[in-house]
Every structure is written in C-alpha cells, then in structure tokens.
Short mmCIF file of N, CA, C and O in Angstrom, two decimals:
data_model
loop_
_atom_site.label_atom_id
_atom_site.label_comp_id
_atom_site.label_asym_id
_atom_site.label_seq_id
_atom_site.Cartn_x
_atom_site.Cartn_y
_atom_site.Cartn_z
N MET X 1 74.89 99.15 73.13
CA MET X 1 74.50 100.54 72.98
C MET X 1 73.96 100.79 71.57
O MET X 1 72.98 101.48 71.41
N LYS X 2 74.62 100.19 70.58
CA LYS X 2 74.18 100.38 69.20
C LYS X 2 72.76 99.86 69.01
O LYS X 2 71.93 100.53 68.40
N LEU X 3 72.47 98.67 69.54
CA LEU X 3 71.13 98.11 69.41
C LEU X 3 70.10 98.97 70.14
O LEU X 3 68.99 99.18 69.66
N ALA X 4 70.46 99.46 71.31
CA ALA X 4 69.54 100.30 72.08
C ALA X 4 69.30 101.63 71.37
O ALA X 4 68.18 102.14 71.36
N ALA X 5 70.34 102.18 70.75
CA ALA X 5 70.21 103.47 70.07
C ALA X 5 69.25 103.39 68.88
O ALA X 5 68.51 104.33 68.61
N ASN X 6 69.25 102.24 68.20
CA ASN X 6 68.35 102.08 67.05
C ASN X 6 66.90 102.25 67.43
O ASN X 6 66.09 102.69 66.62
N ASN X 7 66.56 101.89 68.66
CA ASN X 7 65.18 101.98 69.13
C ASN X 7 64.96 103.10 70.15
O ASN X 7 63.89 103.20 70.72
N ILE X 8 65.97 103.88 70.39
CA ILE X 8 65.95 104.91 71.42
C ILE X 8 65.51 104.30 72.76
O ILE X 8 64.66 104.80 73.47
N THR X 9 66.10 103.16 73.07
CA THR X 9 65.80 102.42 74.29
C THR X 9 66.75 102.86 75.40
O THR X 9 67.96 102.89 75.19
N PRO X 10 66.21 103.21 76.57
CA PRO X 10 67.11 103.54 77.69
C PRO X 10 68.00 102.34 78.02
O PRO X 10 67.55 101.19 77.98
N VAL X 11 69.23 102.61 78.34
CA VAL X 11 70.17 101.54 78.62
C VAL X 11 71.17 102.02 79.68
O VAL X 11 71.54 103.19 79.72
N ALA X 12 71.57 101.10 80.52
CA ALA X 12 72.66 101.37 81.48
C ALA X 12 73.80 100.45 81.08
O ALA X 12 73.63 99.24 80.98
N LEU X 13 74.95 101.01 80.82
CA LEU X 13 76.10 100.23 80.37
C LEU X 13 77.05 99.97 81.52
O LEU X 13 77.38 100.87 82.28
N GLU X 14 77.51 98.74 81.63
CA GLU X 14 78.55 98.38 82.59
C GLU X 14 79.86 98.45 81.83
O GLU X 14 80.16 97.60 81.00
N LEU X 15 80.60 99.52 82.07
CA LEU X 15 81.83 99.75 81.33
C LEU X 15 83.07 99.39 82.14
O LEU X 15 84.19 99.69 81.74
N GLY X 16 82.85 98.76 83.27
CA GLY X 16 84.00 98.41 84.10
C GLY X 16 84.50 99.64 84.84
O GLY X 16 84.07 100.75 84.61
N GLY X 17 85.38 99.43 85.73
CA GLY X 17 85.91 100.55 86.48
C GLY X 17 87.26 100.18 87.05
O GLY X 17 87.59 99.01 87.19
N ASN X 18 88.02 101.16 87.31
CA ASN X 18 89.33 100.97 87.90
C ASN X 18 89.56 102.18 88.80
O ASN X 18 90.51 102.94 88.61
N ASP X 19 88.63 102.35 89.72
CA ASP X 19 88.58 103.58 90.50
C ASP X 19 89.69 103.66 91.54
O ASP X 19 90.14 102.66 92.08
N ALA X 20 90.07 104.87 91.80
CA ALA X 20 91.17 105.14 92.73
C ALA X 20 90.64 105.68 94.05
O ALA X 20 89.58 106.28 94.12
N ALA X 21 91.42 105.45 95.10
CA ALA X 21 91.24 106.11 96.39
C ALA X 21 92.55 106.85 96.64
O ALA X 21 93.63 106.26 96.51
N ILE X 22 92.46 108.10 96.96
CA ILE X 22 93.66 108.91 97.15
C ILE X 22 93.75 109.34 98.60
O ILE X 22 92.81 109.91 99.15
N VAL X 23 94.88 109.03 99.23
CA VAL X 23 95.12 109.41 100.61
C VAL X 23 96.30 110.38 100.63
O VAL X 23 97.44 109.99 100.38
N TYR X 24 96.00 111.64 100.92
CA TYR X 24 97.03 112.67 101.00
C TYR X 24 97.72 112.62 102.36
O TYR X 24 97.19 112.07 103.32
N GLU X 25 98.85 113.24 102.43
CA GLU X 25 99.64 113.26 103.65
C GLU X 25 98.89 113.88 104.82
O GLU X 25 99.00 113.40 105.95
N ASP X 26 98.09 114.91 104.58
CA ASP X 26 97.47 115.67 105.67
C ASP X 26 96.03 115.28 105.98
O ASP X 26 95.36 115.95 106.76
N ILE X 27 95.53 114.19 105.42
CA ILE X 27 94.15 113.80 105.66
C ILE X 27 93.99 113.25 107.08
O ILE X 27 94.89 112.62 107.61
N GLU X 28 92.82 113.50 107.68
CA GLU X 28 92.50 112.90 108.97
C GLU X 28 91.96 111.51 108.72
O GLU X 28 90.97 111.34 108.02
N LEU X 29 92.62 110.52 109.29
CA LEU X 29 92.19 109.13 109.12
C LEU X 29 91.70 108.59 110.44
O LEU X 29 92.33 108.80 111.47
N ASP X 30 90.55 107.91 110.39
CA ASP X 30 90.02 107.25 111.57
C ASP X 30 89.37 105.95 111.13
O ASP X 30 89.37 105.61 109.94
N GLN X 31 88.81 105.19 112.05
CA GLN X 31 88.22 103.90 111.72
C GLN X 31 87.11 104.02 110.70
O GLN X 31 86.94 103.14 109.85
N ALA X 32 86.34 105.10 110.74
CA ALA X 32 85.26 105.28 109.77
C ALA X 32 85.81 105.41 108.35
O ALA X 32 85.28 104.82 107.41
N VAL X 33 86.89 106.16 108.19
CA VAL X 33 87.51 106.32 106.87
C VAL X 33 88.03 104.97 106.37
O VAL X 33 87.82 104.60 105.22
N PHE X 34 88.69 104.23 107.26
CA PHE X 34 89.21 102.93 106.85
C PHE X 34 88.07 101.97 106.48
O PHE X 34 88.19 101.20 105.54
N MET X 35 86.96 102.03 107.20
CA MET X 35 85.83 101.17 106.88
C MET X 35 85.24 101.55 105.52
O MET X 35 84.87 100.69 104.73
N TRP X 36 85.17 102.84 105.22
CA TRP X 36 84.67 103.26 103.91
C TRP X 36 85.62 102.79 102.80
O TRP X 36 85.16 102.40 101.72
N MET X 37 86.92 102.81 103.07
CA MET X 37 87.86 102.31 102.07
C MET X 37 87.66 100.81 101.86
O MET X 37 87.66 100.32 100.73
N TYR X 38 87.48 100.09 102.96
CA TYR X 38 87.22 98.65 102.88
C TYR X 38 85.96 98.39 102.05
O TYR X 38 85.95 97.58 101.13
N LEU X 39 84.87 99.07 102.40
CA LEU X 39 83.60 98.88 101.67
C LEU X 39 83.74 99.27 100.20
O LEU X 39 83.19 98.61 99.32
N GLY X 40 84.49 100.33 99.95
CA GLY X 40 84.70 100.76 98.57
C GLY X 40 85.43 99.73 97.73
O GLY X 40 85.24 99.64 96.52
N ALA X 41 86.26 98.93 98.38
CA ALA X 41 87.00 97.90 97.66
C ALA X 41 86.26 96.58 97.61
O ALA X 41 86.30 95.88 96.59
N PHE X 42 85.58 96.21 98.69
CA PHE X 42 85.07 94.84 98.81
C PHE X 42 83.55 94.70 98.80
O PHE X 42 83.06 93.57 98.78
N LEU X 43 82.81 95.79 98.84
CA LEU X 43 81.36 95.68 98.77
C LEU X 43 81.00 94.93 97.49
O LEU X 43 81.58 95.18 96.44
N SER X 44 80.10 94.01 97.56
CA SER X 44 79.72 93.15 96.43
C SER X 44 80.93 92.36 95.92
O SER X 44 81.07 92.12 94.73
N SER X 45 81.80 91.99 96.82
CA SER X 45 83.01 91.23 96.50
C SER X 45 83.89 91.96 95.49
O SER X 45 84.62 91.35 94.72
N GLY X 46 83.81 93.30 95.47
CA GLY X 46 84.62 94.09 94.56
C GLY X 46 84.16 94.02 93.12
O GLY X 46 84.87 94.45 92.22
N GLN X 47 82.96 93.50 92.89
CA GLN X 47 82.47 93.27 91.53
C GLN X 47 81.44 94.31 91.12
O GLN X 47 80.38 93.99 90.60
N ILE X 48 81.75 95.56 91.39
CA ILE X 48 80.91 96.65 90.91
C ILE X 48 81.83 97.64 90.21
O ILE X 48 83.02 97.73 90.50
N CYS X 49 81.28 98.38 89.28
CA CYS X 49 82.12 99.22 88.42
C CYS X 49 82.81 100.35 89.17
O CYS X 49 83.75 100.93 88.65
N MET X 50 82.37 100.66 90.36
CA MET X 50 83.00 101.77 91.08
C MET X 50 83.83 101.28 92.27
O MET X 50 84.12 102.04 93.18
N ALA X 51 84.21 100.03 92.26
CA ALA X 51 85.01 99.49 93.36
C ALA X 51 86.42 100.08 93.32
O ALA X 51 87.01 100.25 92.25
N ILE X 52 86.96 100.36 94.50
CA ILE X 52 88.34 100.86 94.59
C ILE X 52 89.29 99.74 94.21
O ILE X 52 89.28 98.68 94.82
N LYS X 53 90.08 99.99 93.20
CA LYS X 53 91.07 99.00 92.77
C LYS X 53 92.48 99.57 92.79
O LYS X 53 93.44 98.83 92.67
N ARG X 54 92.59 100.88 92.91
CA ARG X 54 93.91 101.51 92.88
C ARG X 54 94.03 102.55 94.00
O ARG X 54 93.78 103.72 93.78
N PRO X 55 94.41 102.13 95.18
CA PRO X 55 94.64 103.14 96.24
C PRO X 55 96.00 103.81 96.06
O PRO X 55 97.01 103.13 95.86
N TYR X 56 96.00 105.11 96.06
CA TYR X 56 97.23 105.89 96.02
C TYR X 56 97.39 106.53 97.40
O TYR X 56 96.58 107.35 97.79
N VAL X 57 98.42 106.12 98.11
CA VAL X 57 98.60 106.54 99.49
C VAL X 57 99.95 107.24 99.62
O VAL X 57 100.98 106.70 99.21
N HIS X 58 99.92 108.44 100.20
CA HIS X 58 101.18 109.16 100.44
C HIS X 58 102.10 108.28 101.27
O HIS X 58 101.66 107.63 102.23
N TRP X 59 103.36 108.25 100.92
CA TRP X 59 104.30 107.32 101.55
C TRP X 59 104.36 107.47 103.07
O TRP X 59 104.61 106.49 103.77
N THR X 60 104.08 108.67 103.60
CA THR X 60 104.13 108.85 105.05
C THR X 60 102.93 108.22 105.76
O THR X 60 102.94 108.06 106.98
N ARG X 61 101.89 107.87 105.02
CA ARG X 61 100.68 107.28 105.59
C ARG X 61 100.52 105.82 105.21
O ARG X 61 99.57 105.16 105.62
N TYR X 62 101.44 105.30 104.40
CA TYR X 62 101.32 103.97 103.84
C TYR X 62 101.14 102.88 104.91
O TYR X 62 100.18 102.11 104.85
N ASP X 63 102.05 102.80 105.86
CA ASP X 63 101.97 101.75 106.89
C ASP X 63 100.67 101.84 107.68
O ASP X 63 100.04 100.81 107.97
N GLU X 64 100.26 103.04 108.01
CA GLU X 64 99.02 103.24 108.76
C GLU X 64 97.81 102.70 107.99
O GLU X 64 96.96 101.99 108.55
N VAL X 65 97.74 103.01 106.71
CA VAL X 65 96.62 102.57 105.88
C VAL X 65 96.64 101.05 105.69
O VAL X 65 95.63 100.37 105.87
N VAL X 66 97.80 100.51 105.36
CA VAL X 66 97.91 99.07 105.13
C VAL X 66 97.59 98.30 106.41
O VAL X 66 96.84 97.32 106.39
N ASP X 67 98.12 98.76 107.53
CA ASP X 67 97.84 98.07 108.80
C ASP X 67 96.36 98.12 109.16
O ASP X 67 95.78 97.12 109.59
N ALA X 68 95.73 99.28 108.98
CA ALA X 68 94.31 99.42 109.34
C ALA X 68 93.43 98.55 108.44
O ALA X 68 92.52 97.87 108.92
N LEU X 69 93.71 98.55 107.14
CA LEU X 69 92.90 97.74 106.23
C LEU X 69 93.16 96.25 106.43
O LEU X 69 92.23 95.44 106.33
N THR X 70 94.39 95.89 106.77
CA THR X 70 94.70 94.50 107.08
C THR X 70 93.90 94.04 108.29
O THR X 70 93.33 92.94 108.31
N GLU X 71 93.82 94.89 109.31
CA GLU X 71 93.07 94.55 110.52
C GLU X 71 91.58 94.36 110.21
O GLU X 71 90.96 93.39 110.67
N ILE X 72 91.02 95.26 109.42
CA ILE X 72 89.61 95.14 109.07
C ILE X 72 89.37 93.86 108.28
O ILE X 72 88.46 93.08 108.58
N CYS X 73 90.19 93.62 107.28
CA CYS X 73 90.00 92.43 106.43
C CYS X 73 90.18 91.14 107.21
O CYS X 73 89.45 90.17 106.97
N SER X 74 91.10 91.13 108.15
CA SER X 74 91.34 89.90 108.90
C SER X 74 90.16 89.54 109.80
O SER X 74 90.01 88.39 110.19
N GLY X 75 89.29 90.49 110.08
CA GLY X 75 88.12 90.23 110.90
C GLY X 75 86.89 89.85 110.10
O GLY X 75 85.84 89.57 110.68
N MET X 76 87.00 89.82 108.78
CA MET X 76 85.86 89.52 107.94
C MET X 76 85.77 88.02 107.65
O MET X 76 86.77 87.34 107.56
N THR X 77 84.54 87.55 107.49
CA THR X 77 84.29 86.15 107.17
C THR X 77 84.05 86.01 105.67
O THR X 77 83.16 86.65 105.11
N VAL X 78 84.86 85.17 105.04
CA VAL X 78 84.71 84.88 103.61
C VAL X 78 83.89 83.61 103.48
O VAL X 78 84.14 82.63 104.19
N GLY X 79 82.90 83.61 102.60
CA GLY X 79 82.10 82.40 102.44
C GLY X 79 80.93 82.57 101.53
O GLY X 79 80.91 83.44 100.65
N ASP X 80 79.93 81.76 101.75
CA ASP X 80 78.70 81.75 100.97
C ASP X 80 77.99 83.09 101.15
O ASP X 80 77.61 83.46 102.26
N GLY X 81 77.81 83.81 100.06
CA GLY X 81 77.19 85.13 100.10
C GLY X 81 75.75 85.14 100.58
O GLY X 81 75.22 86.20 100.90
N LEU X 82 75.11 83.98 100.64
CA LEU X 82 73.73 83.90 101.09
C LEU X 82 73.61 83.69 102.59
O LEU X 82 72.52 83.76 103.14
N LEU X 83 74.74 83.44 103.25
CA LEU X 83 74.71 83.23 104.70
C LEU X 83 74.89 84.55 105.42
O LEU X 83 75.72 85.38 105.04
N GLU X 84 74.13 84.73 106.48
CA GLU X 84 74.15 85.99 107.24
C GLU X 84 75.53 86.29 107.83
O GLU X 84 75.92 87.45 107.92
N GLU X 85 76.26 85.26 108.22
CA GLU X 85 77.57 85.48 108.86
C GLU X 85 78.68 85.81 107.87
O GLU X 85 79.80 86.14 108.26
N THR X 86 78.40 85.78 106.58
CA THR X 86 79.40 86.06 105.55
C THR X 86 79.52 87.56 105.32
O THR X 86 78.53 88.26 105.13
N ASP X 87 80.76 88.04 105.34
CA ASP X 87 81.04 89.45 105.04
C ASP X 87 81.47 89.64 103.59
O ASP X 87 81.18 90.65 102.97
N ILE X 88 82.24 88.67 103.08
CA ILE X 88 82.74 88.75 101.71
C ILE X 88 82.36 87.47 101.00
O ILE X 88 82.77 86.38 101.39
N GLY X 89 81.55 87.59 99.95
CA GLY X 89 81.12 86.43 99.18
C GLY X 89 82.13 86.09 98.09
O GLY X 89 83.19 86.70 97.97
N PRO X 90 81.78 85.10 97.28
CA PRO X 90 82.69 84.64 96.24
C PRO X 90 82.72 85.59 95.04
O PRO X 90 81.84 86.44 94.88
N VAL X 91 83.75 85.44 94.21
CA VAL X 91 83.75 86.16 92.94
C VAL X 91 82.69 85.53 92.04
O VAL X 91 82.21 84.44 92.30
N ASN X 92 82.34 86.22 90.98
CA ASN X 92 81.19 85.88 90.16
C ASN X 92 81.26 84.53 89.46
O ASN X 92 80.26 83.83 89.35
N ASN X 93 82.43 84.14 88.96
CA ASN X 93 82.51 82.91 88.18
C ASN X 93 83.95 82.39 88.17
O ASN X 93 84.87 83.06 88.63
N GLY X 94 84.12 81.19 87.64
CA GLY X 94 85.43 80.55 87.62
C GLY X 94 86.47 81.34 86.83
O GLY X 94 87.63 81.43 87.23
N ARG X 95 86.06 81.94 85.74
CA ARG X 95 87.00 82.75 84.93
C ARG X 95 87.52 83.94 85.74
O ARG X 95 88.71 84.23 85.74
N GLN X 96 86.63 84.62 86.43
CA GLN X 96 87.04 85.77 87.24
C GLN X 96 87.91 85.32 88.41
O GLN X 96 88.88 85.97 88.76
N PHE X 97 87.58 84.17 89.01
CA PHE X 97 88.38 83.63 90.10
C PHE X 97 89.81 83.37 89.62
O PHE X 97 90.78 83.73 90.30
N LYS X 98 89.97 82.78 88.45
CA LYS X 98 91.31 82.52 87.90
C LYS X 98 92.05 83.82 87.62
O LYS X 98 93.25 83.92 87.84
N LEU X 99 91.34 84.83 87.15
CA LEU X 99 91.95 86.13 86.88
C LEU X 99 92.49 86.74 88.17
O LEU X 99 93.64 87.18 88.24
N VAL X 100 91.66 86.75 89.22
CA VAL X 100 92.06 87.34 90.50
C VAL X 100 93.22 86.57 91.13
O VAL X 100 94.22 87.16 91.53
N THR X 101 93.09 85.26 91.20
CA THR X 101 94.16 84.46 91.81
C THR X 101 95.43 84.52 90.98
O THR X 101 96.54 84.47 91.53
N GLY X 102 95.30 84.66 89.68
CA GLY X 102 96.47 84.83 88.82
C GLY X 102 97.21 86.12 89.08
O GLY X 102 98.45 86.17 89.09
N LYS X 103 96.45 87.18 89.33
CA LYS X 103 97.09 88.48 89.65
C LYS X 103 97.82 88.40 90.99
O LYS X 103 98.90 88.97 91.14
N ILE X 104 97.23 87.70 91.94
CA ILE X 104 97.89 87.54 93.25
C ILE X 104 99.18 86.75 93.08
O ILE X 104 100.23 87.12 93.61
N LYS X 105 99.11 85.68 92.32
CA LYS X 105 100.29 84.85 92.08
C LYS X 105 101.39 85.65 91.40
O LYS X 105 102.56 85.58 91.78
N GLN X 106 101.03 86.43 90.38
CA GLN X 106 102.01 87.25 89.67
C GLN X 106 102.63 88.28 90.60
O GLN X 106 103.84 88.52 90.55
N ALA X 107 101.82 88.88 91.45
CA ALA X 107 102.35 89.87 92.40
C ALA X 107 103.36 89.22 93.33
O ALA X 107 104.43 89.79 93.61
N LYS X 108 103.06 88.02 93.81
CA LYS X 108 103.99 87.30 94.69
C LYS X 108 105.30 87.00 93.96
O LYS X 108 106.39 87.14 94.54
N LEU X 109 105.20 86.59 92.70
CA LEU X 109 106.39 86.26 91.92
C LEU X 109 107.31 87.46 91.71
O LEU X 109 108.51 87.32 91.55
N THR X 110 106.73 88.66 91.70
CA THR X 110 107.53 89.87 91.50
C THR X 110 108.00 90.48 92.81
O THR X 110 108.59 91.55 92.82
N GLY X 111 107.72 89.78 93.92
CA GLY X 111 108.21 90.25 95.21
C GLY X 111 107.32 91.24 95.92
O GLY X 111 107.71 91.82 96.92
N THR X 112 106.11 91.44 95.43
CA THR X 112 105.17 92.35 96.08
C THR X 112 104.74 91.78 97.42
O THR X 112 104.49 90.59 97.55
N GLU X 113 104.68 92.65 98.42
CA GLU X 113 104.20 92.21 99.74
C GLU X 113 102.70 91.96 99.66
O GLU X 113 101.93 92.82 99.26
N ILE X 114 102.30 90.76 100.02
CA ILE X 114 100.89 90.37 100.01
C ILE X 114 100.50 90.02 101.45
O ILE X 114 101.19 89.27 102.11
N ARG X 115 99.41 90.60 101.89
CA ARG X 115 98.89 90.25 103.21
C ARG X 115 97.63 89.42 103.02
O ARG X 115 96.66 89.88 102.44
N GLU X 116 97.69 88.20 103.49
CA GLU X 116 96.56 87.29 103.37
C GLU X 116 96.10 86.88 104.75
O GLU X 116 96.90 86.46 105.58
N GLY X 117 94.80 86.97 104.97
CA GLY X 117 94.26 86.61 106.26
C GLY X 117 93.93 85.14 106.40
O GLY X 117 93.98 84.58 107.46
N ARG X 118 93.58 84.54 105.29
CA ARG X 118 93.16 83.13 105.33
C ARG X 118 93.17 82.58 103.91
O ARG X 118 93.31 83.31 102.95
N GLN X 119 92.96 81.29 103.81
CA GLN X 119 92.90 80.63 102.50
C GLN X 119 91.49 80.79 101.92
O GLN X 119 90.52 80.94 102.65
N VAL X 120 91.39 80.72 100.62
CA VAL X 120 90.10 80.78 99.95
C VAL X 120 89.35 79.50 100.23
O VAL X 120 89.89 78.40 100.04
N PRO X 121 88.10 79.60 100.72
CA PRO X 121 87.35 78.36 101.01
C PRO X 121 86.99 77.61 99.72
O PRO X 121 86.89 78.22 98.66
N ASP X 122 86.80 76.30 99.84
CA ASP X 122 86.38 75.50 98.70
C ASP X 122 85.01 75.87 98.32
O ASP X 122 84.23 76.04 97.89
#
C-alpha cells in the first residue's frame, strides 16, 4: 500500500478474512441455505478473503446444520482442481496445507468432534 500510495496507483489489498456465518434460532433453513453455507466456506478451496471460517450456530440448530453440511461435503469430490469432476481442489501450497492439517490435528487432540468424509488424496 505504501509503494502504491507514493504513485497514487490503484491497488487491491488481500488482507485476509475470518468471516462468520450466523445461524439464529428462528431462521428458515433449507437445502439452498446449506448449499450457500457450503459454497461460502469451500468455494476456491476456502482460499478467498471472504470465506466462512467461523460459523456461529444457535445451539438448538447445531445438529441440523452440522448434519446438513456433513451430507453436502460427503458428496463432493476432492482432487485436481483442473478436472471437471472435482468439486474441491487443493490448498494453495505446502505451507498452507501444513497449517490446515495442523489445525485439524490440534482440534482432534483437544477432543473436538471432527467429521471427515475421506482421506486427503496424494
């Protein structure tokens, strides 16, 4: 930004994101809503600044949301992002892959319930 400001050059900054999805107790939930939540989290393999990373779900709706998103995710194909049959491509690089898998490992170690549909392909 500093370099761009010196020349009054237009710039778009990637400042990261940690966006939330909020599910209130009285919201109407249907498959379209769950698909939008899925896309909000996993579009571009979750590597966009506005990806949902923190869903806040009212405790009375928790099981419904987790079950619906688990069902959607379990039907997706993980693989080469250039193949037509792939729904979820790889993370951007090895460093990011280690970060993500490290967070999953840490969550498991602390007793967090993790739902996994399949193993990460080589």
